[in-house]
Amino acid sequence: MIKKLIAACIFLFWNVPSFAQSTADSSIGNNAFVSWAHKHAYPLQASDKATDDKDLYPIKQMIGDARVVALGEPAHGFHEPLAFRNRLFKFLVQHCGFTTIAIEGDLAQSRLAADYIAGGRGTAKDAAAALSIGEPAAENIELLNWMRQYNADSAHTIKLRFYGMDIQMIGFPGGTTPNHAALDHVLTYLQNVDEGAARRANVELAFYLTQMSVAKYPALSLKDQNVLTIILENILALLERQRMVFINRSSKDAYQWAHRNAIAALQRDRMMRVIPPDQPGKIPPNAWKAMNARDAAMADNINWILHNGANGGKVLVFAHNAHVKNAPTTGGVWDAFAQPPNSAGEYLRSILGNNFFIIGSSIAPETTTLQANSLDKALLQVNRPRYILDLRAAAPSPEVAHWLSLNRPMQANKVSFFMLPVSTAFDALLFLDKDDGK
């Protein structure tokens, strides 16, 4: 069960029919927020039918000089947030100095997409398929094709970059198929720059590569775990010690990918080492440690992308609300943890401060089962099909600011909820109609 909590945000699909009541006030505060939001909402065009970018300029004013903007999605795979993400990224590239997008996908597997938009071989569909489980999203294919066309234009001297920010997907519960893409990339690179080192690394890793599955990895003895960690650290140390030699034998870009994949392999190792044993039908209280390790790794990868991979520009991050929010994860199923897991957004806020701007999002619900105190229901009551709110503008309205400061439920993938203090978790809120004009 716990593996569902870790891999690919599968944990967010759990059905949580009841959860702790919000500390929110009565409907008086709710009504004040809805009234304020109706006046301060910036309406948006449907992403699939937009005729110009005029409605996006308020977002430019909101984000100001922030070098990293995080756009959250309330559910994976829904068209509306993906379509808006594409539209927003194009706007940020054309008007705000953004050069890079980082999505909640495996960093190692994103190399195919990075090469494709740089004019490499293959197809956008193949590159998008490597980023997700199941059929590649049409919106990802559209984004990659647009980025490739942009980079092919000689007038654009600064080229766009694409990255996954997540550590390697560990698979589904009970899975026994080894999964070690990050290490594969590193070993292939070593084969090209130092055959002897590659041969030694392959020998040392031979046994461990067969154990890198959801079922087998946590079953390694402590001795084997320690040996594996030492091997991974030694590979990273080799890359750093031989940096100039290896760059001369390959390229700076190839070296940077190999070096980061070596770090990603260690990040995954750290996460796997703290995954507790399964408890059938229960969530182990210490499972928060693995979630923290994953989100800390994502934040570290984003910070690296900003300073090393963004071509001197700014970065749009796209991931689930649960990862981008500047608040720990509490409520519902997550209350089983011994302590609330921290999100990547919290880590990034501590690293980047005001250079980090967070946009949370909500989709119009498909049912009427939302709690009266939920954020999603209040956003729906604003009675606008698509809009964005700058939450910082609520400061002069004490009643609204208080409403936003309280813990309240927010939907996660339509079937789950977490609790969060809205104005702490997000700088702005995006609301999208469920059909977005399609």
XYZ file of C-alpha atoms in Angstrom, residues 94-268:
175
model
C 7.388 35.417 -25.494
C 6.853 38.159 -22.918
C 8.585 37.365 -19.612
C 12.028 35.906 -20.269
C 11.239 32.252 -19.543
C 13.365 29.664 -21.296
C 12.615 26.427 -19.479
C 9.799 24.183 -18.323
C 10.191 21.477 -15.676
C 7.358 19.012 -15.208
C 6.525 16.290 -12.701
C 8.213 13.603 -14.745
C 11.348 11.530 -14.341
C 14.489 13.591 -14.871
C 16.401 10.768 -16.550
C 13.559 9.914 -18.927
C 13.107 13.575 -19.874
C 16.383 13.490 -21.824
C 14.486 12.163 -24.841
C 12.191 15.206 -24.784
C 15.138 17.548 -24.243
C 16.921 16.107 -27.268
C 13.764 16.199 -29.387
C 13.089 19.908 -28.845
C 16.747 20.575 -29.629
C 16.203 19.090 -33.086
C 17.125 15.500 -32.341
C 15.704 12.352 -33.832
C 12.518 10.614 -32.842
C 8.968 11.847 -32.418
C 7.164 14.013 -29.920
C 4.900 11.071 -29.124
C 7.840 8.864 -28.160
C 9.383 11.639 -26.079
C 6.081 12.332 -24.316
C 5.502 8.624 -23.676
C 8.759 8.440 -21.714
C 7.438 11.083 -19.334
C 4.300 9.332 -18.174
C 2.623 6.058 -17.350
C 0.194 4.985 -20.069
C -0.639 6.847 -23.247
C 1.225 10.143 -23.665
C -0.936 13.210 -23.167
C -1.815 15.018 -26.373
C -1.039 18.291 -24.626
C 2.531 17.151 -23.901
C 2.995 16.240 -27.556
C 1.687 19.644 -28.610
C 4.041 21.410 -26.182
C 7.111 19.498 -27.369
C 6.318 20.205 -31.011
C 5.911 23.916 -30.296
C 9.215 24.019 -28.401
C 11.005 22.210 -31.243
C 9.615 24.677 -33.803
C 10.604 27.610 -31.590
C 14.167 26.330 -31.245
C 14.447 25.686 -34.984
C 13.845 29.376 -35.695
C 17.256 31.014 -36.109
C 15.780 34.288 -34.879
C 15.516 32.746 -31.406
C 19.123 32.822 -30.267
C 18.277 31.629 -26.752
C 16.917 28.106 -27.021
C 14.225 26.552 -24.845
C 14.913 23.711 -22.426
C 12.746 20.863 -21.136
C 13.312 18.804 -17.970
C 11.618 16.333 -15.722
C 12.111 17.303 -12.089
C 11.084 14.061 -10.398
C 13.242 11.163 -9.315
C 12.824 7.893 -11.115
C 9.413 6.292 -10.939
C 9.655 3.219 -8.726
C 6.703 1.435 -10.296
C 3.556 -0.100 -8.928
C 3.052 -1.993 -5.647
C 4.394 -5.520 -5.870
C 6.323 -4.800 -9.055
C 9.448 -6.892 -9.545
C 10.749 -5.465 -12.837
C 13.993 -3.517 -12.230
C 13.812 0.181 -13.033
C 17.050 2.179 -13.110
C 16.977 4.658 -15.981
C 19.157 7.243 -14.218
C 21.939 4.740 -13.640
C 21.632 3.447 -17.190
C 22.275 6.962 -18.486
C 25.326 7.335 -16.245
C 26.785 3.971 -17.230
C 26.292 4.712 -20.923
C 28.060 8.053 -20.487
C 30.967 6.433 -18.643
C 31.311 3.904 -21.441
C 31.858 6.821 -23.829
C 34.364 8.722 -21.705
C 36.127 6.103 -19.574
C 35.688 2.457 -20.554
C 37.654 1.190 -17.572
C 35.521 3.105 -15.094
C 32.379 1.926 -16.865
C 33.510 -1.691 -16.692
C 34.253 -1.446 -12.962
C 30.938 0.286 -12.244
C 28.996 -2.357 -14.144
C 30.686 -5.132 -12.185
C 30.027 -3.435 -8.851
C 26.393 -2.725 -9.725
C 25.549 -6.036 -11.403
C 23.695 -7.508 -8.411
C 22.058 -4.260 -7.335
C 20.630 -3.476 -10.768
C 18.549 -6.648 -10.465
C 17.179 -5.485 -7.110
C 15.971 -2.050 -8.163
C 12.255 -2.776 -8.199
C 9.468 -1.820 -5.825
C 9.345 -5.274 -4.269
C 13.074 -6.034 -4.094
C 14.785 -2.744 -3.277
C 13.333 -2.327 0.256
C 14.191 -5.977 1.003
C 17.939 -5.408 0.664
C 19.858 -5.947 3.888
C 21.272 -2.910 5.644
C 24.750 -4.060 4.624
C 23.740 -4.249 0.960
C 22.016 -0.861 1.186
C 25.195 0.669 2.581
C 27.353 -0.902 -0.120
C 25.017 0.342 -2.849
C 25.072 3.868 -1.444
C 28.889 3.824 -1.389
C 29.011 2.641 -5.012
C 26.673 5.449 -6.100
C 28.631 8.048 -4.146
C 31.888 6.837 -5.691
C 30.439 7.151 -9.209
C 29.366 10.725 -8.469
C 32.788 11.500 -6.983
C 34.464 10.125 -10.115
C 32.350 12.362 -12.345
C 33.196 15.408 -10.252
C 36.899 14.561 -9.992
C 37.173 14.024 -13.740
C 34.857 16.848 -14.746
C 37.234 18.644 -17.126
C 38.594 15.438 -18.623
C 35.108 14.065 -19.255
C 33.806 17.332 -20.711
C 36.745 17.359 -23.138
C 35.900 13.796 -24.160
C 32.187 14.554 -24.641
C 30.511 17.936 -24.189
C 29.452 20.153 -21.329
C 25.792 19.315 -21.933
C 26.416 15.553 -21.985
C 28.468 15.819 -18.800
C 25.796 17.840 -17.002
C 23.127 15.265 -17.823
C 25.344 12.414 -16.614
C 26.289 14.259 -13.436
C 22.670 15.071 -12.639
C 21.558 11.515 -13.313
C 24.206 10.307 -10.859
C 22.652 12.646 -8.294
C 19.170 11.410 -9.229
C 20.290 7.828 -8.593
C 21.420 8.856 -5.130
C 18.185 10.746 -4.535
C 16.219 7.612 -5.333
